[in-house]
Amino acid sequence: MTFIEKLRRAWEQQDSLLCIGIDPDPERFPSCVRGADGILDFNRAIIDATAVHACAFKPQIAFFAAQGAERTLERTIDHIRDHHPHLPVILDAKRGDIGTTAEMYAREAFDRYGADAVTVNPYLGGDTIKPFLRYEDRGVIVLCRTSNAGSDEFQGLACDGESVSLRVARKAAGEWNRSGNVALVVGATWPGELAEIRALVGDMPLLVPGIGAQGGGIAAVVEAGIDSRGQGLIINSSRSVLYAGSDSRFAESAAAEAAGLRERINRHRRKHDRGAA
């Protein structure tokens, strides 16, 4: 099963467009999570508690590498694969390089970690995307319009009558998507451009960070980004779910937060379902 097929099945079976970002920061863990396996214990508890509400999980590689915990990242992904195999794993790595270095990054994401998809940075051009695209059953999620305010310095610049982000979207939906395994990152903080990108790329999946702490609104995201099937969005939440609770019931608190987000997304999704009669 390809990443896109697995994702579409998860959207249907889970009735959810919510992606849970796995960004473990031991300084924010509750006091009950301690010891050498604290990161893994925390991740497993969060994953098991929130899986019923999610369409995907997105571990962020820097939160593991900074702790020298790459093996824990492997074990975290193994846990998802073993206990929640119907949910795709998106490795948030934002890799971007050329030649054999890009090939090694692709091997890292797909062979070492076994991710279903990975985020990549297209700044160096199509050369940096090609090694990832060779894994035709895996997803390649291209940074297009990121959620941070500073993204406008470059992504918002005009390029032959359209923004750089729209040029990236056009390339991704056309030349780079010959195997149908490309998706885009489009931040929740840019709903106007999210709508333009959706119109340009059709039903291509869009990974949407930036709701909550970064100021993106669920209603605006769903209205701008939902596809013709009433799906198409991977709406990510990390900190608001992971750290919803600070005591021994942290996993239950995370589950409650995820359930609430899923319900809010679905409420607006039903309202703006373009596939509805």
Short mmCIF file of C-alpha atoms in Angstrom, two decimals:
data_model
loop_
_atom_site.label_atom_id
_atom_site.label_comp_id
_atom_site.label_asym_id
_atom_site.label_seq_id
_atom_site.Cartn_x
_atom_site.Cartn_y
_atom_site.Cartn_z
CA MET A 1 0.00 0.00 0.00
CA THR A 2 1.36 3.45 -0.92
CA PHE A 3 1.49 6.40 1.47
CA ILE A 4 -1.34 8.17 -0.34
CA GLU A 5 -3.52 5.04 -0.22
CA LYS A 6 -2.76 4.54 3.47
CA LEU A 7 -3.53 8.18 4.21
CA ARG A 8 -6.85 8.14 2.35
CA ARG A 9 -7.84 4.95 4.15
CA ALA A 10 -6.97 6.56 7.50
CA TRP A 11 -9.05 9.64 6.67
CA GLU A 12 -12.01 7.36 6.00
CA GLN A 13 -11.60 4.81 8.80
CA GLN A 14 -10.66 7.31 11.49
CA ASP A 15 -13.07 10.03 10.34
CA SER A 16 -10.24 12.40 11.15
CA LEU A 17 -7.97 14.94 9.49
CA LEU A 18 -5.92 15.42 12.67
CA CYS A 19 -2.20 14.61 12.69
CA ILE A 20 -0.43 14.33 16.05
CA GLY A 21 3.06 15.80 16.02
CA ILE A 22 5.54 13.90 18.21
CA ASP A 23 7.95 16.58 19.49
CA PRO A 24 9.24 15.17 22.81
CA ASP A 25 10.86 17.75 25.08
CA PRO A 26 11.93 16.14 28.38
CA GLU A 27 11.91 19.53 30.10
CA ARG A 28 8.14 19.61 29.62
CA PHE A 29 7.43 16.03 30.67
CA PRO A 30 5.40 15.46 33.84
CA SER A 31 7.44 14.41 36.85
CA CYS A 32 6.11 10.86 36.62
CA VAL A 33 8.05 10.34 33.37
CA ARG A 34 11.68 9.68 34.30
CA GLY A 35 14.62 7.45 33.53
CA ALA A 36 16.60 6.41 30.50
CA ASP A 37 13.45 5.38 28.60
CA GLY A 38 11.47 8.48 29.54
CA ILE A 39 11.16 9.77 25.98
CA LEU A 40 9.99 6.41 24.69
CA ASP A 41 7.57 5.93 27.60
CA PHE A 42 6.12 9.40 27.01
CA ASN A 43 5.78 8.84 23.25
CA ARG A 44 4.14 5.45 23.62
CA ALA A 45 1.61 6.77 26.14
CA ILE A 46 0.70 9.72 23.92
CA ILE A 47 0.46 7.59 20.79
CA ASP A 48 -1.73 4.93 22.37
CA ALA A 49 -4.02 7.51 23.94
CA THR A 50 -4.52 9.65 20.83
CA ALA A 51 -4.42 7.08 18.00
CA VAL A 52 -8.19 6.71 17.90
CA HIS A 53 -8.52 10.42 17.06
CA ALA A 54 -5.71 10.72 14.50
CA CYS A 55 -5.15 10.19 10.78
CA ALA A 56 -1.32 10.21 11.11
CA PHE A 57 1.61 10.73 13.44
CA LYS A 58 4.46 13.13 12.68
CA PRO A 59 7.65 12.67 14.72
CA GLN A 60 10.03 15.64 14.43
CA ILE A 61 13.57 14.33 14.02
CA ALA A 62 15.32 17.28 15.73
CA PHE A 63 13.63 16.57 19.07
CA PHE A 64 15.23 13.13 19.04
CA ALA A 65 18.63 14.04 17.55
CA ALA A 66 19.16 16.85 20.07
CA GLN A 67 18.88 14.26 22.86
CA GLY A 68 21.06 11.70 21.07
CA ALA A 69 17.87 9.62 20.89
CA GLU A 70 17.79 8.45 17.28
CA ARG A 71 17.35 4.87 18.48
CA THR A 72 14.33 6.06 20.44
CA LEU A 73 12.92 7.54 17.23
CA GLU A 74 13.30 4.12 15.59
CA ARG A 75 11.54 2.46 18.52
CA THR A 76 8.78 5.09 18.49
CA ILE A 77 8.08 4.44 14.82
CA ASP A 78 8.25 0.70 15.45
CA HIS A 79 5.60 1.13 18.15
CA ILE A 80 3.25 2.92 15.76
CA ARG A 81 3.83 0.27 13.10
CA ASP A 82 3.27 -2.59 15.56
CA HIS A 83 0.27 -1.22 17.46
CA HIS A 84 -1.37 1.24 15.03
CA PRO A 85 -0.31 0.00 11.59
CA HIS A 86 -3.24 1.68 9.84
CA LEU A 87 -1.85 5.15 10.67
CA PRO A 88 0.88 6.59 8.43
CA VAL A 89 4.10 7.95 9.93
CA ILE A 90 5.36 11.26 8.54
CA LEU A 91 8.99 11.93 9.44
CA ASP A 92 9.35 15.69 9.82
CA ALA A 93 12.96 16.14 8.72
CA LYS A 94 12.81 18.99 6.14
CA ARG A 95 15.82 17.55 4.36
CA GLY A 96 17.25 19.41 1.38
CA ASP A 97 20.51 18.66 -0.42
CA ILE A 98 21.77 17.24 -3.70
CA GLY A 99 23.57 14.23 -5.12
CA THR A 100 24.66 11.43 -2.86
CA THR A 101 23.85 13.48 0.25
CA ALA A 102 20.20 13.68 -0.80
CA GLU A 103 20.28 9.95 -1.51
CA MET A 104 21.53 9.31 2.02
CA TYR A 105 18.77 11.48 3.47
CA ALA A 106 16.21 9.45 1.52
CA ARG A 107 17.72 6.21 2.82
CA GLU A 108 17.68 7.61 6.34
CA ALA A 109 13.98 8.44 6.18
CA PHE A 110 12.69 5.40 4.35
CA ASP A 111 15.18 2.59 4.96
CA ARG A 112 16.51 3.37 8.43
CA TYR A 113 13.39 4.83 10.03
CA GLY A 114 10.80 3.17 7.81
CA ALA A 115 8.70 6.33 7.53
CA ASP A 116 5.69 6.35 5.23
CA ALA A 117 6.48 9.93 4.22
CA VAL A 118 9.06 12.64 4.84
CA THR A 119 9.10 16.43 4.63
CA VAL A 120 11.66 17.90 2.21
CA ASN A 121 12.92 21.38 1.41
CA PRO A 122 12.86 22.29 -2.32
CA TYR A 123 15.11 25.37 -2.00
CA LEU A 124 17.94 23.70 -3.99
CA GLY A 125 15.53 22.81 -6.79
CA GLY A 126 14.29 19.55 -8.25
CA ASP A 127 17.66 17.83 -7.73
CA THR A 128 17.00 17.64 -4.00
CA ILE A 129 13.60 15.97 -4.51
CA LYS A 130 14.54 13.24 -7.00
CA PRO A 131 16.16 10.71 -4.62
CA PHE A 132 13.05 10.74 -2.45
CA LEU A 133 10.71 10.38 -5.42
CA ARG A 134 12.39 7.10 -6.37
CA TYR A 135 10.60 5.53 -3.40
CA GLU A 136 7.31 5.51 -5.28
CA ASP A 137 5.31 3.91 -2.46
CA ARG A 138 6.40 6.59 0.03
CA GLY A 139 5.22 10.16 0.39
CA VAL A 140 7.36 13.20 -0.37
CA ILE A 141 5.90 16.24 1.37
CA VAL A 142 7.40 19.41 -0.07
CA LEU A 143 7.65 22.64 1.92
CA CYS A 144 5.54 25.14 0.02
CA ARG A 145 4.19 27.89 2.30
CA THR A 146 5.44 27.41 5.84
CA SER A 147 3.52 28.73 8.86
CA ASN A 148 6.18 31.04 10.32
CA ALA A 149 5.86 34.79 9.79
CA GLY A 150 9.35 35.03 8.30
CA SER A 151 8.42 32.72 5.44
CA ASP A 152 7.09 35.75 3.56
CA GLU A 153 10.65 36.99 3.05
CA PHE A 154 11.15 34.47 0.24
CA GLN A 155 8.05 32.32 -0.23
CA GLY A 156 5.87 35.37 -0.82
CA LEU A 157 8.12 36.96 -3.46
CA ALA A 158 6.73 37.39 -6.98
CA CYS A 159 8.10 35.03 -9.62
CA ASP A 160 6.82 35.58 -13.17
CA GLY A 161 3.51 36.88 -11.91
CA GLU A 162 2.96 34.42 -9.05
CA SER A 163 4.46 33.86 -5.62
CA VAL A 164 7.40 31.52 -5.10
CA SER A 165 5.11 29.29 -3.03
CA LEU A 166 2.68 28.97 -5.94
CA ARG A 167 5.58 28.17 -8.26
CA VAL A 168 6.64 25.37 -5.88
CA ALA A 169 3.05 24.10 -5.78
CA ARG A 170 2.85 24.09 -9.58
CA LYS A 171 6.12 22.13 -9.87
CA ALA A 172 5.07 19.69 -7.16
CA ALA A 173 1.66 19.00 -8.70
CA GLY A 174 3.11 18.55 -12.18
CA GLU A 175 6.70 17.60 -12.91
CA TRP A 176 7.52 16.15 -9.49
CA ASN A 177 4.30 14.18 -9.03
CA ARG A 178 4.62 11.69 -11.88
CA SER A 179 4.24 8.77 -9.46
CA GLY A 180 1.43 10.42 -7.53
CA ASN A 181 3.34 10.41 -4.22
CA VAL A 182 3.85 14.14 -3.59
CA ALA A 183 2.10 16.32 -1.01
CA LEU A 184 2.69 19.88 0.20
CA VAL A 185 3.27 21.70 3.48
CA VAL A 186 1.05 24.78 3.66
CA GLY A 187 0.77 26.66 6.95
CA ALA A 188 -2.53 27.38 8.67
CA THR A 189 -1.43 30.99 9.11
CA TRP A 190 -1.83 31.69 5.36
CA PRO A 191 -5.46 30.73 4.58
CA GLY A 192 -5.58 32.91 1.48
CA GLU A 193 -2.63 31.16 -0.11
CA LEU A 194 -3.92 27.82 1.16
CA ALA A 195 -7.05 28.38 -0.94
CA GLU A 196 -4.98 29.38 -3.99
CA ILE A 197 -2.78 26.31 -3.62
CA ARG A 198 -5.79 24.00 -3.22
CA ALA A 199 -7.29 25.41 -6.42
CA LEU A 200 -4.00 24.84 -8.24
CA VAL A 201 -3.17 21.30 -7.05
CA GLY A 202 -6.60 19.66 -6.97
CA ASP A 203 -6.96 16.87 -4.42
CA MET A 204 -3.25 16.63 -3.53
CA PRO A 205 -2.82 16.12 0.25
CA LEU A 206 -1.75 19.18 2.23
CA LEU A 207 0.07 18.94 5.55
CA VAL A 208 -1.04 21.97 7.55
CA PRO A 209 0.98 23.05 10.61
CA GLY A 210 0.37 26.22 12.58
CA ILE A 211 -3.04 25.87 14.25
CA GLY A 212 -3.26 26.94 17.86
CA ALA A 213 -0.02 28.36 19.26
CA GLN A 214 1.06 29.85 15.92
CA GLY A 215 -2.30 31.52 15.37
CA GLY A 216 -3.88 29.48 12.61
CA GLY A 217 -7.63 28.94 12.82
CA ILE A 218 -9.33 25.60 12.16
CA ALA A 219 -12.39 27.12 10.48
CA ALA A 220 -10.30 29.09 7.98
CA VAL A 221 -8.07 26.10 7.24
CA VAL A 222 -10.95 23.76 6.53
CA GLU A 223 -12.81 26.29 4.42
CA ALA A 224 -9.72 27.10 2.35
CA GLY A 225 -8.12 23.67 2.12
CA ILE A 226 -10.66 20.87 2.09
CA ASP A 227 -10.61 18.87 -1.14
CA SER A 228 -13.43 17.67 -3.42
CA ARG A 229 -13.87 14.52 -1.29
CA GLY A 230 -14.19 16.42 1.97
CA GLN A 231 -10.68 15.32 2.93
CA GLY A 232 -7.25 16.39 1.65
CA LEU A 233 -5.88 17.93 4.86
CA ILE A 234 -3.39 16.62 7.42
CA ILE A 235 -3.93 19.22 10.14
CA ASN A 236 -1.06 18.94 12.59
CA SER A 237 -1.10 19.69 16.30
CA SER A 238 1.92 19.02 18.48
CA ARG A 239 2.39 21.01 21.69
CA SER A 240 -1.28 21.58 22.49
CA VAL A 241 -1.85 17.81 22.50
CA LEU A 242 1.45 16.55 23.93
CA TYR A 243 1.47 18.93 26.86
CA ALA A 244 -2.25 19.27 27.53
CA GLY A 245 -1.63 17.74 30.96
CA SER A 246 1.26 17.99 33.40
CA ASP A 247 0.49 15.23 35.89
CA SER A 248 0.24 11.45 35.87
CA ARG A 249 -2.88 11.67 33.70
CA PHE A 250 -0.99 13.43 30.90
CA ALA A 251 -1.98 10.81 28.32
CA GLU A 252 -5.67 11.12 29.16
CA SER A 253 -5.37 14.91 28.88
CA ALA A 254 -3.70 14.52 25.49
CA ALA A 255 -6.51 12.23 24.33
CA ALA A 256 -9.15 14.74 25.44
CA GLU A 257 -7.38 17.56 23.59
CA ALA A 258 -7.03 15.44 20.45
CA ALA A 259 -10.71 14.44 20.62
CA GLY A 260 -11.73 18.07 20.89
CA LEU A 261 -9.56 19.12 17.96
CA ARG A 262 -10.88 16.29 15.81
CA GLU A 263 -14.46 17.24 16.61
CA ARG A 264 -13.84 20.92 15.82
CA ILE A 265 -12.21 20.00 12.52
CA ASN A 266 -15.06 17.66 11.62
CA ARG A 267 -17.69 20.23 12.53
CA HIS A 268 -16.22 22.71 10.06
CA ARG A 269 -15.47 19.92 7.59
CA ARG A 270 -19.11 18.91 7.41
CA LYS A 271 -20.07 22.53 6.92
CA HIS A 272 -17.69 23.08 4.02
CA ASP A 273 -17.61 19.61 2.44
CA ARG A 274 -17.27 20.36 -1.27
CA GLY A 275 -18.34 16.84 -2.07
CA ALA A 276 -21.65 17.20 -0.26
CA ALA A 277 -24.87 17.54 -2.21
#
